[in-house]
CSV table of C-alpha atoms and ligand atoms in Angstrom, one decimal:
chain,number,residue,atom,x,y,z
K,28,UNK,CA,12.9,6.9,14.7
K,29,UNK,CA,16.5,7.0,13.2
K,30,UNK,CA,17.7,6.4,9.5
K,31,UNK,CA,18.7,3.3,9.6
K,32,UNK,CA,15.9,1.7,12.0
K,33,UNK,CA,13.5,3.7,9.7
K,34,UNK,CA,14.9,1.6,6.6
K,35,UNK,CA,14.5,-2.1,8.4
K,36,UNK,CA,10.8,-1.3,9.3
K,37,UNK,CA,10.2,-0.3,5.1
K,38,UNK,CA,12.0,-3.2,4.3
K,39,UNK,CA,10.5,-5.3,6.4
K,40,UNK,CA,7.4,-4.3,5.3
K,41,UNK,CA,8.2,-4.7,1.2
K,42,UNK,CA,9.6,-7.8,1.8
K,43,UNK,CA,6.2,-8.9,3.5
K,44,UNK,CA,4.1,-7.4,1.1
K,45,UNK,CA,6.8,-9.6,-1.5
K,46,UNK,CA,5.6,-12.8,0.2
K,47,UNK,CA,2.0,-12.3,0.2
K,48,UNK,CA,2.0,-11.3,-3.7
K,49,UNK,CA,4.2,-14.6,-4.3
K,50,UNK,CA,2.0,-16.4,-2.3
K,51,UNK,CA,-0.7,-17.5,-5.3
K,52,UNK,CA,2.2,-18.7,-7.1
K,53,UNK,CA,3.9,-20.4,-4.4
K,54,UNK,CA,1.4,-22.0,-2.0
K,55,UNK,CA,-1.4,-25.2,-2.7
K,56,UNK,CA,-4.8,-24.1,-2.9
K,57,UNK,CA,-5.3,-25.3,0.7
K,58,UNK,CA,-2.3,-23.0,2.1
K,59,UNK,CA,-3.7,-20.4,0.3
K,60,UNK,CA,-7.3,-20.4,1.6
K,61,UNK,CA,-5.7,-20.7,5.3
K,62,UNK,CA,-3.3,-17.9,4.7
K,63,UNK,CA,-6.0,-15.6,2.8
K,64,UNK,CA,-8.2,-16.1,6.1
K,65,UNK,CA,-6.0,-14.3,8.3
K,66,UNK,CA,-4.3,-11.9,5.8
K,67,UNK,CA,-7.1,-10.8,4.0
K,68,UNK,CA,-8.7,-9.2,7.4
K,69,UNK,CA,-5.6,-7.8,8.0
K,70,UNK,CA,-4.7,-6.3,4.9
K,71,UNK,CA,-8.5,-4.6,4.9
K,72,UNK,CA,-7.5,-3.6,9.1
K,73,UNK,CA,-4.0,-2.4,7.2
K,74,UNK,CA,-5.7,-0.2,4.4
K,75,UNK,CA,-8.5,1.4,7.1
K,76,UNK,CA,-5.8,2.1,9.3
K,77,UNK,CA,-4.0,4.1,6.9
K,78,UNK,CA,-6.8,5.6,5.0
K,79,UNK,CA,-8.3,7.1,8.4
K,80,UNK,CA,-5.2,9.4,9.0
K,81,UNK,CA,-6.0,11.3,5.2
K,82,UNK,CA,-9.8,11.3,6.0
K,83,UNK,CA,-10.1,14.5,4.4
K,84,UNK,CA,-10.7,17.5,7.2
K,85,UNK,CA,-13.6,20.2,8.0
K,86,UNK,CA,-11.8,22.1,4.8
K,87,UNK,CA,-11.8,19.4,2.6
K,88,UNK,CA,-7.9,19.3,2.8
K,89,UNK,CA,-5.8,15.9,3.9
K,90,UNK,CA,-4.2,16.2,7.2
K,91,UNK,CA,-1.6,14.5,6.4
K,92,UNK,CA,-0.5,15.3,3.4
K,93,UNK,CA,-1.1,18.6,3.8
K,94,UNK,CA,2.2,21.2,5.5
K,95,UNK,CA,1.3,24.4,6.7
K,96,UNK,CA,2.3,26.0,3.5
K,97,UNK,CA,0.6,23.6,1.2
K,98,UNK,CA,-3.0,22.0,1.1
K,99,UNK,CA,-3.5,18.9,0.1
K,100,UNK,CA,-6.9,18.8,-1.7
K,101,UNK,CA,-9.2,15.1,-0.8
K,102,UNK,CA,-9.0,12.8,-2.3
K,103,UNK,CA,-5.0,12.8,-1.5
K,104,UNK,CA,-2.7,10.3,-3.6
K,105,UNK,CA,-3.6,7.5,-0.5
K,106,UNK,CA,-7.4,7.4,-1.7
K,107,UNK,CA,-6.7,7.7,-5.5
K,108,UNK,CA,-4.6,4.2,-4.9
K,109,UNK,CA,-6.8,2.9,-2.6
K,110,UNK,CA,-9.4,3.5,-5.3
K,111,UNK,CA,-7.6,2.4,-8.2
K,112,UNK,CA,-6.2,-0.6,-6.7
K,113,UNK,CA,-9.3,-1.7,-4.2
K,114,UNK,CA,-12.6,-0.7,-6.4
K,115,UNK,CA,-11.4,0.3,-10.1
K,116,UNK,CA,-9.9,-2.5,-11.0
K,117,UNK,CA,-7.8,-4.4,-8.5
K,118,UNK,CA,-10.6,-7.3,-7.9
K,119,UNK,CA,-11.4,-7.3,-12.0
K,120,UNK,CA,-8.3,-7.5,-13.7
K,121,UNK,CA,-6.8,-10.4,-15.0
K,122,UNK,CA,-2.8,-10.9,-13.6
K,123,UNK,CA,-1.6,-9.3,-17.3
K,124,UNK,CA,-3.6,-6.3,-16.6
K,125,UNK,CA,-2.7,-6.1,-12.9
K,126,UNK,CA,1.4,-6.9,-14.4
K,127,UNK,CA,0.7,-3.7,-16.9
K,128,UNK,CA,-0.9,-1.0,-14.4
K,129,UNK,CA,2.0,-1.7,-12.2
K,130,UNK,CA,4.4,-0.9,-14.6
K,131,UNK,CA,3.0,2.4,-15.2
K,132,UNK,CA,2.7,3.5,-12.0
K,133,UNK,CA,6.0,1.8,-10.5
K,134,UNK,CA,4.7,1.3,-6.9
K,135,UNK,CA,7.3,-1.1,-6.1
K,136,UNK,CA,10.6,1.4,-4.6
K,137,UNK,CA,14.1,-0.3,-5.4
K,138,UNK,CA,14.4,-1.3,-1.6
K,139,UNK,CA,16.7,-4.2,-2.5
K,140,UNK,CA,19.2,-1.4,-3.5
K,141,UNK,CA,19.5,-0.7,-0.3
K,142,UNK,CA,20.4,-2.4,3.0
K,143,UNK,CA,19.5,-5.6,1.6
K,144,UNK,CA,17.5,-8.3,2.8
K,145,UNK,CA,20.3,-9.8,4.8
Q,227,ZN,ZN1,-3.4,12.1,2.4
């Protein structure tokens, strides 16, 4: 996949991600419960999807974060979010405290710097 076609898929993807995290704010509580049918499966499919490519290996080392020169010890950065975001504290934390963790860990990549979103 080339540079540029590499960049739409990512932005695509943030500016999806951008929509679903707006949609509490945005949508009536009947919109919500339709859209959090069929996104909340999804998002689960989403996170097992990616999750299953750094099951950790035989050695205890993630396949794909790991090079041939470097081992990546389990649990690799993917699990520690999935952790922190999906068991810690993602479904406990009030919006302030969810607002707060983000800001530490700036998860969200200046995409609109870049090709725009049209
Ligand atoms: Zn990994």
């Amino acid at each position: 996949m080339d540079q540029i076609l590499g960049q739409v898929l990512r932005n695509a993807v943030w500016e999806r991600l951008d929509t679903l995290a707006s949609l509490p704010d945005e949508a009536d509580a009947g919109s919500l419960a339709s859209v959090a049918r069929t996104e909340l499966p999804r998002l689960a499919q989403a996170w097992r999807a990616m999750l299953s490519a750094h099951e950790p290996d035989s050695r205890g080392d993630c396949p794909t974060c790991s090079t041939r020169w470097h081992r990546s010890k389990a649990p690799c950065s993917v699990w520690q979010a999935a952790h922190e975001h999906l068991v810690a504290g993602g479904l406990a934390q009030t919006p302030e405290q969810r607002t707060s963790s983000e800001g530490r860990h700036a998860l969200r990549m200046p995409h609109v710097a870049g090709l725009g979103a049209g």
